[in-house]
Short mmCIF file of C-alpha atoms in Angstrom, two decimals:
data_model
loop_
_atom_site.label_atom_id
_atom_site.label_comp_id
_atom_site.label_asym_id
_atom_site.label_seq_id
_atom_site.Cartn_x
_atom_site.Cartn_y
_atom_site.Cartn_z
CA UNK A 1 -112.46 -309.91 -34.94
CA UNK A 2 -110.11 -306.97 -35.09
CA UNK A 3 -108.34 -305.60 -32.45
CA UNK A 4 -110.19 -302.35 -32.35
CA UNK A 5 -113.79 -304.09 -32.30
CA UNK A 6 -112.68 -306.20 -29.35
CA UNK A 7 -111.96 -303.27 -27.60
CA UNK A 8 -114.75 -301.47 -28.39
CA UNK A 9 -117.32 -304.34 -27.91
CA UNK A 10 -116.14 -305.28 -24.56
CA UNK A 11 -115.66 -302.08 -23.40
CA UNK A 12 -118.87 -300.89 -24.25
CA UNK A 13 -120.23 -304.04 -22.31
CA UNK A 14 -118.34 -303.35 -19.71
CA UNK A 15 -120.01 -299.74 -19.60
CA UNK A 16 -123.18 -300.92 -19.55
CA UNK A 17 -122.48 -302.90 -16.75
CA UNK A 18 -120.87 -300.30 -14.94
CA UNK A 19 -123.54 -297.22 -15.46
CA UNK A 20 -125.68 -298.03 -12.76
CA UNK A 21 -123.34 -298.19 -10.35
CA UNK A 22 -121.16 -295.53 -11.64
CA UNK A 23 -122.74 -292.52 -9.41
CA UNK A 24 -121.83 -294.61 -6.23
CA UNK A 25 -118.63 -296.04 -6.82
CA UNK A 26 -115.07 -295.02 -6.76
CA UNK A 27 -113.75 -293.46 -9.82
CA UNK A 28 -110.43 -295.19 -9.05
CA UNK A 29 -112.24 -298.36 -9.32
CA UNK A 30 -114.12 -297.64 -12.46
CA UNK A 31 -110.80 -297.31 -14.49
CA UNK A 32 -109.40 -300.64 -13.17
CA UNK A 33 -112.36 -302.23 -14.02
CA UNK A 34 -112.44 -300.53 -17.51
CA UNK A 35 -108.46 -300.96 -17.81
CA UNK A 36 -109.05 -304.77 -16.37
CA UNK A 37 -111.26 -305.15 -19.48
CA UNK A 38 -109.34 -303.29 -22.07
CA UNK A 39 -106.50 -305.70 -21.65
CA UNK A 40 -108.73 -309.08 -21.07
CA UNK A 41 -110.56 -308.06 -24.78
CA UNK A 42 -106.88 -308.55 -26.08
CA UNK A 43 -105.16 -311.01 -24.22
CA UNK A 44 -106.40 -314.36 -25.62
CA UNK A 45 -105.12 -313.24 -28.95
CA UNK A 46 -101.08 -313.19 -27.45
CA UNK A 47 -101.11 -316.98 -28.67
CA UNK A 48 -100.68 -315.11 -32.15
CA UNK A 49 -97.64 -313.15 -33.15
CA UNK A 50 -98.49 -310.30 -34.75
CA UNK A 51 -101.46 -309.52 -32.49
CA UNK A 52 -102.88 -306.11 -31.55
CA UNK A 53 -101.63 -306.79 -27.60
CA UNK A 54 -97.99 -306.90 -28.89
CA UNK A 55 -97.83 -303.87 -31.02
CA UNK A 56 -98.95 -301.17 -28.47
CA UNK A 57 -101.01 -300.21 -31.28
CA UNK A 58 -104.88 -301.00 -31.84
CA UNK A 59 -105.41 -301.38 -35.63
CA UNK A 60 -108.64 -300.32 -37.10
CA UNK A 61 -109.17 -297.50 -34.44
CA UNK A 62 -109.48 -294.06 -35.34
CA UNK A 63 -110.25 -290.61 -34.55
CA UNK A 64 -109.92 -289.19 -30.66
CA UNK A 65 -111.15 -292.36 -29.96
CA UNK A 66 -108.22 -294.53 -31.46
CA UNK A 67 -105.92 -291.87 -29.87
CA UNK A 68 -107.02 -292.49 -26.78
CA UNK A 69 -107.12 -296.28 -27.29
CA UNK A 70 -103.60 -296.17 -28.56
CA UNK A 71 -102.64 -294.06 -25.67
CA UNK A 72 -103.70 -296.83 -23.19
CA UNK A 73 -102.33 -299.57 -25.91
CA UNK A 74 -98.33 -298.65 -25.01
CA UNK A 75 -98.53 -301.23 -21.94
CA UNK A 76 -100.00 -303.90 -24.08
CA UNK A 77 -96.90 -305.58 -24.79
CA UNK A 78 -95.82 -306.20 -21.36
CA UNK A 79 -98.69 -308.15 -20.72
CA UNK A 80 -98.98 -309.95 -23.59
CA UNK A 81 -94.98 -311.22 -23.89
CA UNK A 82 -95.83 -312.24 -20.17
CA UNK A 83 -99.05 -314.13 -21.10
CA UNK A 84 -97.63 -315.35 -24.26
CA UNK A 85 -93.93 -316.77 -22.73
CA UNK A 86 -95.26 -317.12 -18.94
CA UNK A 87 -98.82 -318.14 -19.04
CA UNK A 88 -99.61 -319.91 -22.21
CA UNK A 89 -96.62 -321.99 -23.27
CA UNK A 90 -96.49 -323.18 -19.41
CA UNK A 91 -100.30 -323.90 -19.25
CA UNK A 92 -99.78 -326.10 -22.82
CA UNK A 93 -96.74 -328.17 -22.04
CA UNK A 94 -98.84 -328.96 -18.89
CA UNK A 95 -101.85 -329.68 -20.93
CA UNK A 96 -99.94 -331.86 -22.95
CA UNK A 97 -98.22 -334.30 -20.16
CA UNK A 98 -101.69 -334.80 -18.56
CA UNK A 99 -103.72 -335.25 -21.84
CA UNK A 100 -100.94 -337.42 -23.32
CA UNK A 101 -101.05 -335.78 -26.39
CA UNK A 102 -98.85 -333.62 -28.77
CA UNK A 103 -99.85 -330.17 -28.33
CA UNK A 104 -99.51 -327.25 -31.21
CA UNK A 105 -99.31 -324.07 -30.85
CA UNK A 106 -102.25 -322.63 -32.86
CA UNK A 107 -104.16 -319.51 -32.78
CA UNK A 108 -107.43 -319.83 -31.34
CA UNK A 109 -106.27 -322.62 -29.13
CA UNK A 110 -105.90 -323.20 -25.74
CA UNK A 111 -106.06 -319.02 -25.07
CA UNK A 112 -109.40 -319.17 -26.86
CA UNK A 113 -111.10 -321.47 -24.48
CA UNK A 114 -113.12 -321.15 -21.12
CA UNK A 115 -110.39 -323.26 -19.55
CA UNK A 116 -107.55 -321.50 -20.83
CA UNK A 117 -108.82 -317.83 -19.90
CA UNK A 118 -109.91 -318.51 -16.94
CA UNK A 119 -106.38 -319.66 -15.94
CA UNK A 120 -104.96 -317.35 -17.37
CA UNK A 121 -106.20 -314.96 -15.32
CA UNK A 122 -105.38 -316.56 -12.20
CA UNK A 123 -101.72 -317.17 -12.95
CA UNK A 124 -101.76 -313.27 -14.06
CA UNK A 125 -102.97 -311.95 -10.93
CA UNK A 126 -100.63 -313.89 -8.89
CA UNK A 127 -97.89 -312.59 -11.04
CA UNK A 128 -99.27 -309.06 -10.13
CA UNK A 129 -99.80 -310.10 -6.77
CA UNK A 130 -96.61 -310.75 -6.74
CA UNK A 131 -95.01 -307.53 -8.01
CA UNK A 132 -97.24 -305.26 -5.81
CA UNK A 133 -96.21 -306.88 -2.37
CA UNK A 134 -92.64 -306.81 -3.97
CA UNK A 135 -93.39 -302.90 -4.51
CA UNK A 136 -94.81 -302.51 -1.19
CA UNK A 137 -98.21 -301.63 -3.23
CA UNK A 138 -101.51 -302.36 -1.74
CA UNK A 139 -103.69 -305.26 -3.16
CA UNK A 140 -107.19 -303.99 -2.59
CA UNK A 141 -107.88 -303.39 -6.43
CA UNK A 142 -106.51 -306.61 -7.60
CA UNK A 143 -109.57 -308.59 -7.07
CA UNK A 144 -110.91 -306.32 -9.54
CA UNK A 145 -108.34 -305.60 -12.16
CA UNK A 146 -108.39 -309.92 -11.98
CA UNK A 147 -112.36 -310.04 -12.35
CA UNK A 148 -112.41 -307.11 -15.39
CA UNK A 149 -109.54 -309.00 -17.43
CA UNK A 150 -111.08 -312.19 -16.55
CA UNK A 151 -114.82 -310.82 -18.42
CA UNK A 152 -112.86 -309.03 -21.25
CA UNK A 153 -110.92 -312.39 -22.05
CA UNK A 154 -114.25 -314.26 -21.96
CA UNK A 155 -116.05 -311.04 -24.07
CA UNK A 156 -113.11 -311.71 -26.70
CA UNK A 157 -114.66 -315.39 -26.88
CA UNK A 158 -118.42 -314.45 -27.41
CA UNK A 159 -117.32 -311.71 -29.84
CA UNK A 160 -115.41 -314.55 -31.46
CA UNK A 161 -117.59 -316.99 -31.70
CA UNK A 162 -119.69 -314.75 -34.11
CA UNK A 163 -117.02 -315.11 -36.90
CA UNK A 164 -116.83 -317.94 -39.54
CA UNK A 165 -113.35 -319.47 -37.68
CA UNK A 166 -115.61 -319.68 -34.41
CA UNK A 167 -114.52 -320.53 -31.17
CA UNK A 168 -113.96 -324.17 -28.98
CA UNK A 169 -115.00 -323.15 -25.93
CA UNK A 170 -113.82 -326.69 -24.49
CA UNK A 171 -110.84 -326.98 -25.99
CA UNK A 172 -108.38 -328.91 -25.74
CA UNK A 173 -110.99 -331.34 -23.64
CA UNK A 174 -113.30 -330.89 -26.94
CA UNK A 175 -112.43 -329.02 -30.18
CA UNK A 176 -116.53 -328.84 -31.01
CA UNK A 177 -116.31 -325.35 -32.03
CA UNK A 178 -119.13 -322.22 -32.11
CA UNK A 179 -119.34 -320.05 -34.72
CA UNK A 180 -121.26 -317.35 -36.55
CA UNK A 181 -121.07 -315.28 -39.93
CA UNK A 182 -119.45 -312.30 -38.99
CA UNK A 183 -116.81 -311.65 -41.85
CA UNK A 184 -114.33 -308.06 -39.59
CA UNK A 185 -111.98 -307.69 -43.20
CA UNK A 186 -115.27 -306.23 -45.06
CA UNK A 187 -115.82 -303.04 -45.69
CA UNK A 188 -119.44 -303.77 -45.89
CA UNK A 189 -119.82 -305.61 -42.60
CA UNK A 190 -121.52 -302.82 -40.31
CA UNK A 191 -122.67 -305.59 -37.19
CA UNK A 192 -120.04 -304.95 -35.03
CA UNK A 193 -119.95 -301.30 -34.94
CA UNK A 194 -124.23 -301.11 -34.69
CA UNK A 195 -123.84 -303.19 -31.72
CA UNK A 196 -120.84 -301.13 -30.30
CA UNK A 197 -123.33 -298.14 -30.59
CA UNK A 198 -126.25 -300.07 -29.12
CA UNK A 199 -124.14 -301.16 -26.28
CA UNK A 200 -122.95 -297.42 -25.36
CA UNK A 201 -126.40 -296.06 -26.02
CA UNK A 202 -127.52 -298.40 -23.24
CA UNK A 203 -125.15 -297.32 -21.32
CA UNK A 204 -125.70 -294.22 -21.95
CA UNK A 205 -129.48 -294.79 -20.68
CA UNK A 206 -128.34 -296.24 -17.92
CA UNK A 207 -126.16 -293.12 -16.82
CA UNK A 208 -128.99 -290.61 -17.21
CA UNK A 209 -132.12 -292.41 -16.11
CA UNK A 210 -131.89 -291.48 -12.28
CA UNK A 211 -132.02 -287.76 -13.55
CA UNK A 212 -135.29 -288.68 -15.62
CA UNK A 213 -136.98 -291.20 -13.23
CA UNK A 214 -137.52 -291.77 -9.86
CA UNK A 215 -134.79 -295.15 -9.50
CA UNK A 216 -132.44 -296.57 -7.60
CA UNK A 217 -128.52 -298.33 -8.92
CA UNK A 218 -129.62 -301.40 -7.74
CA UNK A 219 -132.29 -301.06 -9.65
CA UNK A 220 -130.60 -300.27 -12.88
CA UNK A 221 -128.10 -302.60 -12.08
CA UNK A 222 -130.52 -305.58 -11.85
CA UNK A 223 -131.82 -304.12 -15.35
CA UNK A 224 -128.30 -304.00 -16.78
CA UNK A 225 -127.60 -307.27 -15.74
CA UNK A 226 -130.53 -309.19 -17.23
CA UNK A 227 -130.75 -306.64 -20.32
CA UNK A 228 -126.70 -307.55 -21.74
CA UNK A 229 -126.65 -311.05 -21.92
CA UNK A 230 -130.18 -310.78 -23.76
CA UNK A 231 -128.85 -308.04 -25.89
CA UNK A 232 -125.64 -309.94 -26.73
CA UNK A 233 -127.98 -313.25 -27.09
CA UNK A 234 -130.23 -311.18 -29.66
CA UNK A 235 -126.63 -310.17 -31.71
CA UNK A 236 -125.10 -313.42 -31.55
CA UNK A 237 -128.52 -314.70 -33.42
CA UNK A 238 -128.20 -312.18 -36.13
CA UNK A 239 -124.24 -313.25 -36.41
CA UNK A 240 -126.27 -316.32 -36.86
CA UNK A 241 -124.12 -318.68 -34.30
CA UNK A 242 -124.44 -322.50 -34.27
CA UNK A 243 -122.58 -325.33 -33.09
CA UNK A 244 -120.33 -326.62 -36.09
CA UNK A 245 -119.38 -330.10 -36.82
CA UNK A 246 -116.16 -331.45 -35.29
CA UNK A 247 -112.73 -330.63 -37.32
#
């Protein structure tokens, strides 16, 4: 998908998740958990050169909403030359010694794989661990800023398994890929952005029900967190996912 639907999709997840709780939790936290998310839904792509998360620019967004997106964009490339020439070409020459095999660099790869993301964002927060005891900077928000880019990277994988290219969630243990019909170049191909709005009108919900009904946010959490994966189960059906045959 585009740059500008990752974002959107997982941040709109990422809303949805957060509503219930929002009321009750510290605003500081909410933006590094929104900002944790904004740069996971880019990150896997920095195994690809001319990638949104190198740019500082999200393509495709527009309006205040691309303005503020692009605001937030201008520290993109500091993460993604340090996942790119830190993280990823690291984590493959390792790959390669203990598979015994020639490795290629290739977009949707090893950055486009459960194993690969979820390294990823270990190495990354110790690299930020790192910097902030360096800086004298407290820790207590890295946990989160780690978990947030952590779900955005895999987010980037679900919303990329519902394209024709799909997505080897294995890989490089397997290269059985997942993939749907979703075709982002089209002008015609309005999925995406429906389930961007259905997401934020969730959310949306979500942020307004404990003025309408007598509820708690643990509640509305335990709703939120049953109702997305269904809701992105019901989408990836329509993208009409399914296991291809090995490449």
């Amino acid at each position: 998908m585009r740059g500008d639907q990752h974002v959107s999709l997982s941040l709109a997840t990422a809303g949805l998740l957060i509503a219930p709780w929002a009321p009750v939790l510290d605003p500081t936290l909410i933006a590094v958990l929104l900002f944790g998310t904004f740069v996971g839904s880019l990150a896997p792509d920095a195994d690809a050169v001319d990638a949104a998360i190198f740019n500082g620019r999200i393509g495709g967004a527009k309006g205040k909403r691309g303005q503020v997106l692009n605001g937030l964009a201008v520290v993109l490339p500091v993460f993604g030359y340090t996942i790119r020439y830190l993280i990823y070409y690291p984590l493959s020459l390792i790959f390669s010694l203990l598979l015994r095999k020639s490795y290629r660099h290739r977009h949707r790869g090893l950055l486009h794989s459960f194993a690969g993301v979820g390294l990823t964002s270990l190495i990354l927060s110790g690299y930020l661990a790192l910097i902030l005891t360096w800086l004298e900077w407290p820790l207590s928000l890295l946990p989160a800023f780690g978990c947030a880019f952590f779900a955005g990277c895999v987010l980037h994988l679900v919303e990329d398994t519902c394209t024709p290219a799909g997505i080897a969630w294995l890989y490089p243990f397997s290269r059985r890929r997942m993939a749907g019909r979703v075709r982002t170049q089209g002008d015609f191909e309005v999925r995406p952005t429906a389930f961007t709005i259905v997401l934020a009108a969730a959310a949306g919900g979500m942020l307004i029900a404990p003025f309408v009904i007598a509820t708690t946010p643990g509640e509305l959490g335990r709703l939120a967190l049953i109702g997305t994966p269904l809701l992105w189960l019901l989408f990836m059906l329509v993208c009409r996912v399914r296991r291809e045959r090995n490449r």
